[in-house]
Coordinates of C-alpha atoms in Angstrom, one line a residue:
X443 CA -0.1 -0.1 -0.1
X444 CA 1.5 3.3 -0.9
X445 CA 1.0 5.6 1.9
X446 CA 2.2 8.8 0.4
X447 CA 4.7 9.4 -2.5
X448 CA 8.0 7.7 -1.5
X449 CA 6.7 5.9 1.5
X450 CA 4.9 2.2 1.0
X451 CA 4.3 -0.8 3.1
X452 CA 6.4 -3.4 1.2
X453 CA 9.1 -1.3 -0.9
X454 CA 10.7 -4.6 -1.7
X455 CA 7.9 -5.7 -3.9
X456 CA 6.6 -2.3 -5.1
X457 CA 4.5 -3.7 -8.0
X458 CA 2.5 -5.9 -5.9
X459 CA -0.4 -6.2 -5.9
X460 CA -0.3 -3.1 -8.1
X461 CA 0.0 -5.4 -11.3
X462 CA -3.1 -7.3 -10.4
X463 CA -5.3 -4.3 -9.5
X464 CA -4.6 -3.0 -12.9
X465 CA -6.4 -5.8 -14.3
X466 CA -9.0 -5.6 -11.9
X467 CA -9.4 -1.8 -12.4
X468 CA -10.7 -2.6 -16.0
X469 CA -13.5 -5.0 -14.9
X470 CA -14.8 -3.8 -11.5
X471 CA -17.5 -1.0 -11.8
X472 CA -16.0 2.5 -11.3
X473 CA -19.2 3.2 -9.1
X474 CA -20.0 1.2 -6.1
X475 CA -22.2 3.2 -4.2
X476 CA -24.9 1.3 -2.3
X477 CA -22.9 -1.9 -2.8
X478 CA -21.4 -4.4 -0.3
X479 CA -18.1 -6.0 -0.6
X480 CA -16.2 -8.9 1.0
X481 CA -12.6 -9.2 0.8
X482 CA -11.2 -12.6 1.7
X483 CA -7.9 -12.8 2.7
X484 CA -7.6 -8.7 2.9
X485 CA -3.8 -8.9 4.0
X486 CA -3.0 -5.2 4.2
X487 CA -6.3 -4.0 2.9
X488 CA -5.1 -3.1 -0.6
X489 CA -8.2 -4.1 -2.5
X490 CA -10.5 -3.1 0.4
X491 CA -9.2 0.4 0.1
X492 CA -9.8 0.4 -3.7
X493 CA -13.2 -0.8 -3.4
X494 CA -14.1 1.8 -0.8
X495 CA -12.7 4.7 -3.0
X496 CA -15.1 3.5 -5.3
X497 CA -17.9 4.4 -3.1
X498 CA -19.0 1.0 -1.7
X499 CA -21.2 1.6 1.2
X500 CA -19.8 -1.4 3.1
X501 CA -16.4 -3.4 2.7
X502 CA -15.9 -6.1 4.9
X503 CA -12.0 -7.5 5.1
X504 CA -11.4 -10.8 6.4
X505 CA -8.0 -12.8 7.3
X506 CA -6.7 -15.5 9.7
X507 CA -3.5 -13.5 10.4
X508 CA -4.0 -11.1 13.3
X509 CA -0.9 -8.9 12.4
X510 CA -2.4 -8.4 8.7
X511 CA -5.7 -7.3 10.0
X512 CA -3.6 -4.8 12.1
X513 CA -1.8 -3.8 9.0
X514 CA -5.5 -3.0 7.3
X515 CA -6.8 -1.4 10.3
X516 CA -3.6 1.2 10.3
X517 CA -4.3 1.9 6.6
X518 CA -7.9 2.3 7.1
X519 CA -7.3 4.9 9.6
X520 CA -4.3 6.3 7.6
X521 CA -6.6 7.4 4.5
X522 CA -9.9 7.9 6.4
X523 CA -11.9 5.1 4.7
X524 CA -13.6 3.0 7.1
X525 CA -13.3 -0.9 6.8
X526 CA -15.0 -3.5 8.8
X527 CA -12.3 -6.2 9.7
X528 CA -13.0 -9.5 11.0
X529 CA -10.5 -12.6 12.1
X530 CA -12.1 -15.2 9.6
X531 CA -11.1 -17.8 7.2
X532 CA -12.4 -18.7 3.5
X533 CA -14.6 -21.7 5.2
X534 CA -16.2 -19.5 7.7
X535 CA -17.8 -16.8 5.6
X536 CA -21.3 -17.6 6.6
X537 CA -20.7 -17.0 10.3
X538 CA -20.3 -12.9 8.9
X539 CA -24.2 -13.4 8.8
X540 CA -24.4 -11.1 5.5
X541 CA -24.5 -11.5 1.9
X542 CA -22.5 -9.4 -0.2
X543 CA -22.8 -8.0 -3.7
X544 CA -19.4 -8.3 -4.6
X545 CA -16.6 -10.6 -3.4
X546 CA -12.7 -10.1 -3.8
X547 CA -11.0 -13.4 -3.5
X548 CA -7.7 -12.9 -4.6
X549 CA -4.4 -14.9 -4.0
X550 CA -6.0 -17.1 -1.4
X551 CA -7.1 -20.4 -3.0
X552 CA -3.8 -22.3 -3.5
X553 CA -3.4 -21.7 0.2
X554 CA -6.4 -23.8 1.1
X555 CA -6.2 -27.6 1.7
X556 CA -9.9 -27.6 0.6
X557 CA -10.5 -25.5 -2.2
X558 CA -14.0 -26.6 -3.7
X559 CA -15.4 -26.6 -0.3
X560 CA -14.3 -23.1 0.3
X561 CA -15.6 -21.9 -3.0
X562 CA -19.0 -23.3 -2.3
X563 CA -19.3 -21.5 1.1
X564 CA -18.1 -18.1 -0.9
X565 CA -20.4 -18.5 -3.4
X566 CA -23.4 -18.9 -0.8
X567 CA -22.7 -15.5 0.7
X568 CA -21.9 -13.8 -3.0
X569 CA -25.0 -12.3 -4.4
X570 CA -23.5 -11.0 -7.9
X571 CA -20.1 -11.1 -8.8
X572 CA -16.7 -12.5 -7.4
X573 CA -13.3 -11.2 -8.5
X574 CA -10.9 -14.4 -8.4
X575 CA -7.6 -15.1 -8.6
X576 CA -5.2 -18.3 -8.2
X577 CA -2.0 -19.7 -9.6
X578 CA -2.2 -21.4 -12.9
X579 CA 0.0 -24.2 -14.1
X580 CA 0.1 -26.9 -16.6
X581 CA -1.4 -27.1 -20.2
X582 CA -3.9 -24.4 -21.2
X583 CA -7.2 -24.8 -23.2
X584 CA -10.7 -25.7 -22.3
X585 CA -12.7 -28.8 -22.6
X586 CA -16.4 -29.4 -23.1
X587 CA -17.1 -32.6 -20.9
X588 CA -19.9 -34.7 -21.7
X589 CA -22.9 -34.9 -19.4
X590 CA -21.8 -38.4 -18.4
X591 CA -19.0 -41.0 -19.1
X592 CA -19.1 -44.8 -18.9
X593 CA -17.2 -46.5 -16.4
X594 CA -14.8 -48.0 -19.0
X595 CA -13.8 -44.3 -20.2
X596 CA -10.2 -43.7 -20.3
X597 CA -9.2 -41.6 -23.4
X598 CA -11.0 -38.4 -22.1
X599 CA -8.6 -38.0 -19.2
X600 CA -5.6 -37.9 -21.5
X601 CA -6.7 -34.8 -23.2
X602 CA -4.1 -32.1 -22.2
X603 CA -6.7 -29.7 -21.3
X604 CA -8.6 -32.1 -18.9
X605 CA -9.2 -30.3 -15.4
X606 CA -6.4 -30.8 -13.2
X607 CA -5.1 -29.9 -9.6
X608 CA -1.5 -30.4 -9.0
X609 CA -0.8 -31.2 -5.2
X610 CA 2.1 -29.7 -3.6
X611 CA 3.2 -31.9 -0.6
X612 CA 6.0 -29.8 0.9
X613 CA 7.0 -26.4 0.0
X614 CA 6.9 -23.9 -3.0
X615 CA 8.5 -20.6 -3.2
X616 CA 9.8 -21.6 0.5
X617 CA 6.2 -21.6 1.8
X618 CA 4.6 -24.5 3.0
X619 CA 1.0 -23.2 3.0
X620 CA 0.9 -23.7 -0.9
X621 CA -1.3 -26.7 -1.5
X622 CA -2.8 -26.4 -4.9
X623 CA -2.2 -25.2 -8.1
X624 CA -4.5 -25.9 -11.2
X625 CA -5.1 -25.8 -14.8
X626 CA -7.1 -23.1 -16.1
X627 CA -9.9 -25.6 -17.2
X628 CA -9.9 -26.8 -13.9
X629 CA -10.4 -23.3 -11.9
X630 CA -13.1 -22.6 -14.3
X631 CA -14.8 -25.9 -14.0
X632 CA -14.7 -25.6 -10.0
X633 CA -16.1 -22.1 -10.0
X634 CA -19.0 -23.1 -12.3
X635 CA -19.7 -26.2 -9.8
X636 CA -19.5 -24.1 -6.9
X637 CA -22.3 -21.7 -8.3
X638 CA -21.0 -19.4 -10.4
X639 CA -22.9 -19.6 -13.7
X640 CA -20.7 -17.4 -15.8
X641 CA -16.7 -17.5 -15.6
X642 CA -15.2 -14.6 -17.5
X643 CA -11.6 -14.5 -18.6
X644 CA -9.4 -11.4 -18.2
X645 CA -6.2 -10.0 -19.8
X646 CA -4.5 -12.0 -16.9
X647 CA -4.6 -16.0 -17.3
X648 CA -5.0 -16.1 -13.6
X649 CA -7.9 -13.6 -12.8
X650 CA -11.6 -14.3 -13.7
X651 CA -14.7 -12.3 -13.2
X652 CA -17.5 -14.9 -12.0
X653 CA -21.0 -14.0 -11.9
X654 CA -24.0 -15.7 -10.0

């Protein structure tokens, strides 16, 4: 978060998450007046602040790390942009007792042991649109699956674009909380299965606009 010219919270990685925001900036409505937003894994509050700057009437940020919530609280006061901040994980968003017009779910899914379960929980509290990002690996392309396959089917699973999840047993980039990377076709299939009828691609292969 850039606090003022020449002063930011993470100068060693100055373009993060700004590089992701440049993509989202093109697809998120400029005017969010009267809308509610849930930012899951809000970290230091970057996306929450941007949604509040667009006039969202209510922005709720959740994270499981208290020091990150403290950072969000600080930047909320710094910019005088009120955020509601709660210690809460992706599996527990229903405990907030609200539904939201928009959900921001960026850079979290691959840190979860149970990704499809999390997406189902999130879909249950999203009334309209989710802005989503996760790490993509493996072959590109899409598959249009049949409605059903016989028990003898083998060949379909050899298709390069068949939806796949890659399990990370140990660490990736020194981080033991990285559990799952996916192909694009897999992410799109999971998002549809969780309850998002439309999954739209963006200029970034890892970022999707998901509509109920």
